[in-house]
């Protein structure tokens, strides 16, 4: 078990970090090539061998890996160890049929717990604190991933999982947790439930929250921080690379997740050409795992759009908040639109909330965007709500360049999710 607290590598010099990465990248390429037929075939087809790797810049010569590659090797074809040597399997729900399967050796689970413990520590959590873990338990990596990390840090974990919102509030009120881990959209649902029960969420015991698994904005962060009276940090991860804890914000700076670069090597590529972009440029995030045994990934395309930033609270590099996924980007009348751009503007209106759904329809071959959003329960004046709707529509027109219709709904009208929220309903294909 690793010692708990700030690890020396988190503040090592860039030279030390690069040296460690080079050594680990070379080993990861050898491991993947030797043990996963997919990588052997892909490297051979690209005319590269693990021995061609000398320094991180050489990684660009190796082929990228996509979710389709994982699907094509369903269920266990991407494993670098015999199935019997794996301690656990997780899978993504897979909105379109086949799930994506990932496998961990006991050592992988150990590293994962260390990195989630490191993330929680960066977020402000300490040994002895009580953690209310409302990420879903099961095949999703959020619940068990956070659980093992909180236990590793020495916290008391309440494995409440997602759902049963009334009970979430009751347990927070009665158990008095210091830390909550939950998707930001479900945090808002819990916040509403506090108020519905006549309780003041700002007076609750929570001091730190780790929020992730879906895109969210700084406007949403302000809402959650003010609502609960706590510090809210952004935790990032994906199943294919590990799960939660690939990167996490430090509570003292809250300026974008620090990537745990001793275990994951990040690159930013141009999503159209696959070319590696310079530090600071905006594009698609790609990860190579440096220490994973069970299912190493080489240059995995996350589809998440962001940029790399220099370290602040740590020497390791940060990633900017995810703007969205390239496959979530909506193209409406030729304009690119991310749900986060709408969210920013909705939450800037004091009478509106973060419960919203973007509905796309097509009439007379023209795409139309309607944003359904709930108003705050205490504001019921129809004129005020109409003015807010028009003001938001204008700001979206000014910032994004799209005409959208804002429909303000009463509280409770938009479907709640206990996990990742659904933000878009694309009905353009409907007759
Ligand atoms: O969502 C792992 C996770 C669990 C992360 C709990 C944080 C907290 P997947 O289900 O495989 O894994 O989904 C991964 O979710 O590629 C992003 O598109 C999105 N995502 C995850 N964290 C963030 C975040 C988990 N902090 C996919 N901000 C990723 C924005 C995020 N998007």
Short mmCIF file of C-alpha atoms and ligand atoms in Angstrom, two decimals:
data_model
loop_
_atom_site.label_atom_id
_atom_site.label_comp_id
_atom_site.label_asym_id
_atom_site.label_seq_id
_atom_site.Cartn_x
_atom_site.Cartn_y
_atom_site.Cartn_z
CA UNK A 1 0.00 0.00 0.00
CA UNK A 2 1.39 3.41 -0.99
CA UNK A 3 1.80 6.07 1.69
CA UNK A 4 -1.09 8.47 1.76
CA UNK A 5 -0.69 12.22 1.26
CA UNK A 6 1.20 14.22 -1.30
CA UNK A 7 3.49 11.93 -3.31
CA UNK A 8 6.98 13.16 -4.23
CA UNK A 9 6.37 12.49 -7.94
CA UNK A 10 3.47 15.00 -7.99
CA UNK A 11 5.93 17.84 -7.52
CA UNK A 12 9.01 16.28 -9.19
CA UNK A 13 10.89 18.31 -11.80
CA UNK A 14 9.70 18.14 -15.41
CA UNK A 15 12.95 16.35 -16.29
CA UNK A 16 12.27 13.63 -13.74
CA UNK A 17 8.68 13.24 -14.95
CA UNK A 18 9.77 13.04 -18.60
CA UNK A 19 12.47 10.48 -17.79
CA UNK A 20 9.95 8.31 -15.96
CA UNK A 21 7.45 8.63 -18.80
CA UNK A 22 10.04 7.66 -21.43
CA UNK A 23 11.00 4.57 -19.52
CA UNK A 24 7.39 3.59 -18.90
CA UNK A 25 6.25 4.37 -22.46
CA UNK A 26 8.94 2.05 -23.84
CA UNK A 27 7.78 -0.73 -21.52
CA UNK A 28 4.09 -0.12 -22.33
CA UNK A 29 4.74 -0.35 -26.09
CA UNK A 30 6.68 -3.60 -25.61
CA UNK A 31 3.95 -5.03 -23.38
CA UNK A 32 1.14 -4.18 -25.83
CA UNK A 33 3.08 -5.44 -28.86
CA UNK A 34 4.06 -8.70 -27.21
CA UNK A 35 0.70 -9.57 -25.66
CA UNK A 36 -2.16 -8.02 -27.65
CA UNK A 37 -2.63 -9.26 -31.23
CA UNK A 38 -4.43 -6.03 -32.17
CA UNK A 39 -1.39 -3.88 -31.31
CA UNK A 40 1.03 -6.28 -32.99
CA UNK A 41 -1.01 -6.08 -36.21
CA UNK A 42 -1.51 -2.30 -35.97
CA UNK A 43 2.21 -1.58 -35.29
CA UNK A 44 3.25 -3.94 -38.09
CA UNK A 45 0.83 -2.27 -40.50
CA UNK A 46 2.26 1.15 -39.57
CA UNK A 47 5.82 -0.18 -39.94
CA UNK A 48 6.85 0.60 -36.35
CA UNK A 49 8.32 -1.59 -33.62
CA UNK A 50 8.54 -0.86 -29.89
CA UNK A 51 12.35 -0.56 -30.37
CA UNK A 52 11.78 2.52 -32.56
CA UNK A 53 10.69 4.42 -29.47
CA UNK A 54 13.44 6.53 -27.87
CA UNK A 55 11.68 9.62 -26.45
CA UNK A 56 8.06 10.79 -25.99
CA UNK A 57 8.11 12.63 -29.34
CA UNK A 58 8.48 9.23 -31.07
CA UNK A 59 5.07 8.16 -29.81
CA UNK A 60 3.43 10.07 -32.70
CA UNK A 61 4.77 7.36 -35.06
CA UNK A 62 2.63 4.72 -33.39
CA UNK A 63 -0.97 4.12 -34.50
CA UNK A 64 -3.95 5.62 -32.69
CA UNK A 65 -6.51 3.34 -31.03
CA UNK A 66 -10.27 3.94 -31.18
CA UNK A 67 -13.41 2.68 -29.51
CA UNK A 68 -14.09 0.73 -32.73
CA UNK A 69 -10.87 -1.21 -32.14
CA UNK A 70 -12.15 -2.14 -28.68
CA UNK A 71 -15.53 -3.14 -30.12
CA UNK A 72 -13.90 -5.24 -32.85
CA UNK A 73 -12.07 -7.18 -30.15
CA UNK A 74 -15.13 -7.68 -27.93
CA UNK A 75 -15.19 -9.00 -25.29
CA UNK A 76 -11.65 -9.89 -24.14
CA UNK A 77 -9.47 -9.44 -27.22
CA UNK A 78 -7.69 -6.30 -25.95
CA UNK A 79 -6.51 -7.97 -22.74
CA UNK A 80 -2.76 -8.38 -22.40
CA UNK A 81 -3.12 -11.03 -19.72
CA UNK A 82 -5.08 -14.28 -19.73
CA UNK A 83 -8.60 -13.72 -18.44
CA UNK A 84 -7.92 -15.89 -15.40
CA UNK A 85 -5.22 -13.42 -14.27
CA UNK A 86 -7.67 -10.52 -14.17
CA UNK A 87 -9.20 -9.49 -10.88
CA UNK A 88 -12.09 -7.42 -12.22
CA UNK A 89 -13.96 -6.46 -15.36
CA UNK A 90 -15.91 -3.24 -15.94
CA UNK A 91 -17.86 -2.17 -18.99
CA UNK A 92 -19.37 1.01 -20.37
CA UNK A 93 -23.12 0.91 -20.90
CA UNK A 94 -22.66 1.48 -24.63
CA UNK A 95 -25.54 3.59 -25.89
CA UNK A 96 -25.43 1.75 -29.21
CA UNK A 97 -25.57 -1.93 -28.40
CA UNK A 98 -22.22 -3.51 -27.68
CA UNK A 99 -20.59 -2.49 -24.40
CA UNK A 100 -16.90 -1.63 -24.17
CA UNK A 101 -15.17 -4.09 -21.87
CA UNK A 102 -12.12 -3.30 -19.73
CA UNK A 103 -10.08 -5.59 -17.47
CA UNK A 104 -7.81 -5.03 -14.46
CA UNK A 105 -5.19 -7.17 -12.76
CA UNK A 106 -4.98 -6.99 -8.96
CA UNK A 107 -2.02 -4.63 -9.40
CA UNK A 108 -4.05 -2.41 -11.76
CA UNK A 109 -6.78 -2.16 -9.11
CA UNK A 110 -4.12 -1.24 -6.58
CA UNK A 111 -2.74 1.56 -8.78
CA UNK A 112 -6.29 2.75 -9.49
CA UNK A 113 -7.08 2.96 -5.76
CA UNK A 114 -3.82 4.90 -5.22
CA UNK A 115 -4.69 7.37 -7.97
CA UNK A 116 -8.24 7.94 -6.75
CA UNK A 117 -6.83 8.40 -3.22
CA UNK A 118 -4.38 10.92 -4.71
CA UNK A 119 -7.27 12.66 -6.50
CA UNK A 120 -9.38 12.83 -3.35
CA UNK A 121 -6.42 14.20 -1.40
CA UNK A 122 -5.92 16.89 -4.08
CA UNK A 123 -9.65 17.66 -3.75
CA UNK A 124 -9.27 18.35 -0.03
CA UNK A 125 -10.29 14.99 1.44
CA UNK A 126 -8.22 13.56 4.29
CA UNK A 127 -7.99 10.28 6.19
CA UNK A 128 -10.79 9.95 8.70
CA UNK A 129 -13.31 11.95 6.71
CA UNK A 130 -16.71 10.50 5.79
CA UNK A 131 -17.31 10.14 2.04
CA UNK A 132 -20.83 9.94 0.62
CA UNK A 133 -20.28 8.14 -2.70
CA UNK A 134 -23.28 8.64 -4.97
CA UNK A 135 -21.69 7.43 -8.20
CA UNK A 136 -23.39 4.31 -9.53
CA UNK A 137 -21.99 0.97 -8.37
CA UNK A 138 -21.74 -1.87 -10.86
CA UNK A 139 -20.16 -2.14 -14.29
CA UNK A 140 -19.77 1.67 -14.38
CA UNK A 141 -16.32 2.58 -13.03
CA UNK A 142 -17.53 5.56 -10.98
CA UNK A 143 -18.94 3.81 -7.90
CA UNK A 144 -16.32 1.15 -7.22
CA UNK A 145 -13.48 3.37 -8.47
CA UNK A 146 -14.26 6.15 -5.99
CA UNK A 147 -15.02 3.62 -3.29
CA UNK A 148 -11.64 1.88 -3.40
CA UNK A 149 -9.80 5.21 -3.58
CA UNK A 150 -11.64 6.69 -0.60
CA UNK A 151 -10.93 3.53 1.39
CA UNK A 152 -7.26 3.72 0.36
CA UNK A 153 -7.06 7.30 1.63
CA UNK A 154 -8.37 6.11 4.97
CA UNK A 155 -11.86 7.57 4.74
CA UNK A 156 -15.11 6.05 5.95
CA UNK A 157 -17.10 5.31 2.78
CA UNK A 158 -20.88 5.31 2.47
CA UNK A 159 -21.59 3.32 -0.74
CA UNK A 160 -24.96 4.92 -1.36
CA UNK A 161 -24.75 4.70 -5.22
CA UNK A 162 -27.06 6.80 -7.42
CA UNK A 163 -30.81 7.22 -7.10
CA UNK A 164 -33.41 7.42 -4.31
CA UNK A 165 -32.84 11.14 -3.95
CA UNK A 166 -34.90 11.53 -0.77
CA UNK A 167 -32.69 8.98 0.93
CA UNK A 168 -29.53 10.73 -0.32
CA UNK A 169 -30.62 13.86 1.53
CA UNK A 170 -31.58 11.96 4.64
CA UNK A 171 -28.21 10.18 4.80
CA UNK A 172 -26.31 13.43 4.25
CA UNK A 173 -28.33 15.10 7.02
CA UNK A 174 -27.92 12.18 9.45
CA UNK A 175 -24.39 10.88 8.73
CA UNK A 176 -22.86 14.33 8.23
CA UNK A 177 -20.32 13.45 5.48
CA UNK A 178 -17.39 15.81 4.77
CA UNK A 179 -17.07 14.76 1.12
CA UNK A 180 -19.51 13.89 -1.66
CA UNK A 181 -18.68 12.20 -4.95
CA UNK A 182 -21.42 12.38 -7.59
CA UNK A 183 -22.14 13.57 -11.12
CA UNK A 184 -22.68 17.36 -11.20
CA UNK A 185 -26.17 16.98 -12.68
CA UNK A 186 -27.25 14.62 -9.92
CA UNK A 187 -25.71 16.97 -7.34
CA UNK A 188 -28.21 19.59 -8.53
CA UNK A 189 -31.05 17.11 -8.06
CA UNK A 190 -29.87 16.46 -4.49
CA UNK A 191 -29.63 20.21 -3.91
CA UNK A 192 -33.26 20.65 -5.01
CA UNK A 193 -34.38 17.79 -2.80
CA UNK A 194 -32.80 19.47 0.25
CA UNK A 195 -34.88 22.56 -0.39
CA UNK A 196 -38.01 20.53 -1.12
CA UNK A 197 -37.65 18.94 2.30
CA UNK A 198 -37.32 22.40 3.84
CA UNK A 199 -33.63 21.90 4.68
CA UNK A 200 -30.91 24.46 3.98
CA UNK A 201 -28.25 22.69 1.86
CA UNK A 202 -25.70 25.42 2.65
CA UNK A 203 -25.95 24.45 6.32
CA UNK A 204 -25.14 20.77 5.63
CA UNK A 205 -21.88 19.12 6.66
CA UNK A 206 -20.35 18.79 3.16
CA UNK A 207 -17.05 20.61 2.64
CA UNK A 208 -15.59 19.04 -0.50
CA UNK A 209 -17.11 17.50 -3.62
CA UNK A 210 -15.57 15.57 -6.51
CA UNK A 211 -17.69 15.93 -9.61
CA UNK A 212 -17.21 14.32 -13.00
CA UNK A 213 -18.26 11.61 -15.44
CA UNK A 214 -19.99 14.21 -17.62
CA UNK A 215 -19.21 17.69 -18.95
CA UNK A 216 -20.04 20.59 -16.67
CA UNK A 217 -19.27 24.29 -16.62
CA UNK A 218 -17.83 26.84 -14.22
CA UNK A 219 -21.34 28.28 -13.98
CA UNK A 220 -22.51 24.89 -12.66
CA UNK A 221 -19.55 24.82 -10.26
CA UNK A 222 -20.60 28.19 -8.81
CA UNK A 223 -24.15 26.92 -8.43
CA UNK A 224 -23.03 23.79 -6.56
CA UNK A 225 -20.47 25.59 -4.40
CA UNK A 226 -22.90 28.30 -3.34
CA UNK A 227 -25.76 25.83 -2.88
CA UNK A 228 -23.93 23.41 -0.60
CA UNK A 229 -21.41 25.87 0.82
CA UNK A 230 -18.49 23.66 -0.24
CA UNK A 231 -15.53 23.49 -2.63
CA UNK A 232 -16.31 21.59 -5.85
CA UNK A 233 -13.51 20.03 -7.91
CA UNK A 234 -13.51 18.42 -11.33
CA UNK A 235 -12.46 14.76 -11.52
CA UNK A 236 -11.88 13.22 -14.93
CA UNK A 237 -11.45 9.72 -16.25
CA UNK A 238 -12.72 7.12 -18.66
CA UNK A 239 -13.13 3.38 -18.41
CA UNK A 240 -10.89 2.56 -21.36
CA UNK A 241 -7.95 4.30 -19.67
CA UNK A 242 -8.82 3.30 -16.07
CA UNK A 243 -11.95 5.01 -14.73
CA UNK A 244 -12.23 8.06 -12.46
CA UNK A 245 -8.89 9.48 -11.29
CA UNK A 246 -6.96 9.80 -14.55
CA UNK A 247 -6.89 13.49 -13.66
CA UNK A 248 -8.28 15.63 -10.85
CA UNK A 249 -8.31 19.28 -9.87
CA UNK A 250 -6.48 20.54 -6.81
CA UNK A 251 -8.81 22.32 -4.43
CA UNK A 252 -6.42 25.23 -3.83
CA UNK A 253 -6.40 26.28 -7.50
CA UNK A 254 -9.49 24.69 -9.11
CA UNK A 255 -8.05 25.53 -12.52
CA UNK A 256 -8.48 22.31 -14.49
CA UNK A 257 -7.66 18.68 -13.64
CA UNK A 258 -4.01 17.74 -13.07
CA UNK A 259 -3.22 14.69 -15.20
CA UNK A 260 -1.47 11.97 -13.18
CA UNK A 261 1.34 11.92 -15.68
CA UNK A 262 3.34 9.18 -14.00
CA UNK A 263 0.61 6.73 -15.13
CA UNK A 264 -0.94 8.32 -18.22
CA UNK A 265 0.77 10.05 -21.12
CA UNK A 266 -1.46 12.72 -22.71
CA UNK A 267 -1.37 14.09 -26.25
CA UNK A 268 -3.68 16.49 -28.08
CA UNK A 269 -4.40 15.73 -31.70
CA UNK A 270 -6.27 17.38 -34.51
CA UNK A 271 -9.43 15.23 -34.59
CA UNK A 272 -9.65 15.53 -38.38
CA UNK A 273 -6.06 14.61 -39.33
CA UNK A 274 -4.75 12.83 -36.24
CA UNK A 275 -1.68 15.12 -36.20
CA UNK A 276 -0.22 15.90 -32.76
CA UNK A 277 -0.82 19.53 -31.82
CA UNK A 278 1.51 21.82 -29.88
CA UNK A 279 1.13 22.34 -26.14
CA UNK A 280 -1.80 24.66 -25.41
CA UNK A 281 -3.65 24.01 -28.67
CA UNK A 282 -7.23 22.84 -28.57
CA UNK A 283 -8.11 19.39 -29.90
CA UNK A 284 -8.87 15.77 -28.99
CA UNK A 285 -7.28 14.24 -25.92
CA UNK A 286 -5.36 10.99 -26.47
CA UNK A 287 -3.95 8.80 -23.71
CA UNK A 288 -1.35 6.07 -23.47
CA UNK A 289 -1.39 4.09 -20.23
CA UNK A 290 2.09 3.80 -18.71
CA UNK A 291 1.62 1.09 -16.09
CA UNK A 292 -1.51 -0.89 -16.90
CA UNK A 293 -1.03 -4.65 -17.03
CA UNK A 294 -4.47 -6.09 -17.81
CA UNK A 295 -5.51 -3.79 -20.63
CA UNK A 296 -2.87 -1.32 -21.73
CA UNK A 297 -4.06 1.28 -24.23
CA UNK A 298 -1.74 2.93 -26.71
CA UNK A 299 -2.73 6.38 -28.01
CA UNK A 300 -6.40 5.92 -27.18
CA UNK A 301 -8.65 8.57 -28.75
CA UNK A 302 -10.94 9.78 -25.96
CA UNK A 303 -13.12 11.99 -28.24
CA UNK A 304 -12.93 14.55 -25.43
CA UNK A 305 -12.03 18.04 -26.57
CA UNK A 306 -9.67 20.13 -24.45
CA UNK A 307 -6.12 21.46 -24.30
CA UNK A 308 -3.06 20.79 -22.17
CA UNK A 309 -1.88 23.45 -19.75
CA UNK A 310 1.27 23.75 -17.63
CA UNK A 311 1.16 22.62 -14.01
CA UNK A 312 0.24 25.00 -11.19
CA UNK A 313 -0.47 23.31 -7.84
CA UNK A 314 1.58 20.30 -9.12
CA UNK A 315 4.38 20.03 -11.68
CA UNK A 316 2.28 17.63 -13.72
CA UNK A 317 0.36 19.15 -16.61
CA UNK A 318 -3.29 20.07 -16.43
CA UNK A 319 -6.10 19.69 -18.91
CA UNK A 320 -8.62 22.47 -19.42
CA UNK A 321 -12.22 21.65 -18.54
CA UNK A 322 -13.69 19.40 -21.25
CA UNK A 323 -15.70 21.50 -23.68
CA UNK A 324 -17.56 18.44 -24.91
CA UNK A 325 -17.04 15.24 -26.85
CA UNK A 326 -16.46 15.38 -30.57
CA UNK A 327 -19.41 12.99 -30.91
CA UNK A 328 -21.63 15.27 -28.75
CA UNK A 329 -20.93 18.29 -30.89
CA UNK A 330 -24.16 19.34 -32.53
CA UNK A 331 -24.06 20.80 -35.97
CA UNK A 332 -27.12 22.98 -36.40
CA UNK A 333 -27.56 24.98 -39.58
CA UNK A 334 -23.83 24.64 -40.09
CA UNK A 335 -22.98 26.03 -36.65
CA UNK A 336 -21.08 23.89 -34.13
CA UNK A 337 -22.75 23.79 -30.75
CA UNK A 338 -21.85 22.11 -27.46
CA UNK A 339 -24.41 21.69 -24.68
CA UNK A 340 -21.91 23.39 -22.33
CA UNK A 341 -22.27 26.64 -24.29
CA UNK A 342 -26.01 26.62 -23.62
CA UNK A 343 -25.51 25.63 -19.96
CA UNK A 344 -23.20 28.61 -19.35
CA UNK A 345 -25.88 31.04 -20.55
CA UNK A 346 -28.79 29.38 -18.74
CA UNK A 347 -27.00 29.50 -15.42
CA UNK A 348 -26.08 33.14 -15.95
CA UNK A 349 -29.81 33.91 -15.56
CA UNK A 350 -30.59 34.06 -11.84
CA UNK A 351 -34.16 32.77 -12.31
CA UNK A 352 -33.20 29.66 -14.31
CA UNK A 353 -31.60 26.35 -13.26
CA UNK A 354 -29.17 23.73 -14.56
CA UNK A 355 -31.99 21.30 -15.34
CA UNK A 356 -32.27 21.55 -19.10
CA UNK A 357 -32.73 19.56 -22.28
CA UNK A 358 -31.78 20.64 -25.78
CA UNK A 359 -34.29 19.35 -28.33
CA UNK A 360 -33.43 19.40 -32.01
CA UNK A 361 -36.19 19.16 -34.59
CA UNK A 362 -36.43 19.74 -38.31
CA UNK A 363 -39.24 21.58 -40.03
CA UNK A 364 -39.24 22.43 -43.73
CA UNK A 365 -35.64 21.16 -43.91
CA UNK A 366 -34.56 23.72 -41.31
CA UNK A 367 -33.05 22.57 -38.04
CA UNK A 368 -34.63 24.10 -34.98
CA UNK A 369 -33.25 24.20 -31.46
CA UNK A 370 -35.53 24.37 -28.45
CA UNK A 371 -34.02 24.52 -24.98
CA UNK A 372 -36.34 23.37 -22.23
CA UNK A 373 -35.19 24.68 -18.86
CA UNK A 374 -36.73 24.69 -15.40
CA UNK A 375 -37.11 27.93 -13.49
CA UNK A 376 -36.25 28.27 -9.83
CA UNK A 377 -39.18 27.27 -7.63
CA UNK A 378 -39.24 30.60 -5.78
CA UNK A 379 -39.67 32.64 -8.98
CA UNK A 380 -43.10 32.34 -10.55
CA UNK A 381 -43.71 35.76 -12.10
CA UNK A 382 -44.48 34.91 -15.76
CA UNK A 383 -43.19 38.23 -17.10
CA UNK A 384 -39.88 37.87 -15.32
CA UNK A 385 -39.46 34.34 -16.67
CA UNK A 386 -40.30 35.42 -20.20
CA UNK A 387 -37.78 38.26 -20.00
CA UNK A 388 -35.12 35.86 -18.76
CA UNK A 389 -35.89 33.45 -21.63
CA UNK A 390 -35.51 36.21 -24.18
CA UNK A 391 -32.32 37.50 -22.60
CA UNK A 392 -30.77 34.01 -22.68
CA UNK A 393 -31.82 33.47 -26.30
CA UNK A 394 -30.17 36.77 -27.19
CA UNK A 395 -26.94 35.87 -25.42
CA UNK A 396 -26.82 32.51 -27.19
CA UNK A 397 -27.39 34.28 -30.50
CA UNK A 398 -24.58 36.72 -29.68
CA UNK A 399 -22.06 34.16 -28.42
CA UNK A 400 -22.78 31.03 -30.47
CA UNK A 401 -24.50 32.60 -33.45
CA UNK A 402 -27.62 30.46 -33.33
CA UNK A 403 -31.27 31.34 -32.90
CA UNK A 404 -32.75 29.07 -30.24
CA UNK A 405 -36.14 28.99 -28.56
CA UNK A 406 -36.05 28.93 -24.75
CA UNK A 407 -39.04 27.28 -23.12
CA UNK A 408 -39.17 27.83 -19.37
CA UNK A 409 -40.78 24.96 -17.50
CA UNK A 410 -41.90 24.52 -13.89
CA UNK A 411 -39.60 22.68 -11.48
CA UNK A 412 -39.56 18.89 -11.88
CA UNK A 413 -40.50 18.82 -15.59
CA UNK A 414 -37.11 17.77 -16.97
CA UNK A 415 -36.18 14.15 -16.50
CA UNK A 416 -33.56 13.64 -13.75
CA UNK A 417 -30.77 11.12 -14.06
CA UNK A 418 -29.07 9.54 -11.07
CA UNK A 419 -25.86 9.35 -13.13
CA UNK A 420 -24.87 11.03 -16.38
CA UNK A 421 -27.52 13.52 -17.49
CA UNK A 422 -28.98 13.39 -20.95
CA UNK A 423 -28.65 16.90 -22.35
CA UNK A 424 -29.69 16.44 -25.96
CA UNK A 425 -32.67 14.89 -27.69
CA UNK A 426 -32.05 14.88 -31.40
CA UNK A 427 -35.38 14.37 -33.14
CA UNK A 428 -34.24 15.56 -36.56
CA UNK A 429 -34.37 12.05 -38.01
CA UNK A 430 -38.02 11.58 -37.02
CA UNK A 431 -40.68 11.72 -39.72
O1 LIG B 1 -17.31 8.47 -16.47
C1 LIG B 1 -15.38 7.69 -15.26
C2 LIG B 1 -15.65 8.66 -14.19
C3 LIG B 1 -16.46 8.31 -13.14
C4 LIG B 1 -15.04 9.91 -14.19
C5 LIG B 1 -16.69 9.21 -12.09
C6 LIG B 1 -15.25 10.81 -13.17
C7 LIG B 1 -16.08 10.44 -12.12
P1 LIG B 1 -16.97 6.45 -18.63
O2 LIG B 1 -18.33 6.04 -18.23
O3 LIG B 1 -16.14 5.53 -19.44
O4 LIG B 1 -16.09 6.76 -17.36
O5 LIG B 1 -17.11 7.82 -19.39
C8 LIG B 1 -15.98 8.54 -19.79
O6 LIG B 1 -17.15 10.66 -19.54
O7 LIG B 1 -14.61 10.26 -22.03
C9 LIG B 1 -15.83 12.06 -20.89
O8 LIG B 1 -16.52 12.23 -22.11
C10 LIG B 1 -16.83 12.02 -19.75
N1 LIG B 1 -16.22 12.57 -18.54
C11 LIG B 1 -15.68 11.92 -17.50
N2 LIG B 1 -15.24 12.80 -16.56
C12 LIG B 1 -15.50 14.04 -17.05
C13 LIG B 1 -15.29 15.37 -16.58
C14 LIG B 1 -16.37 7.71 -16.41
N3 LIG B 1 -14.75 15.63 -15.40
C15 LIG B 1 -16.38 9.83 -20.45
N4 LIG B 1 -15.67 16.39 -17.39
C16 LIG B 1 -15.20 10.68 -20.82
C17 LIG B 1 -16.24 16.16 -18.59
C18 LIG B 1 -16.11 13.89 -18.32
N5 LIG B 1 -16.48 14.94 -19.07
#
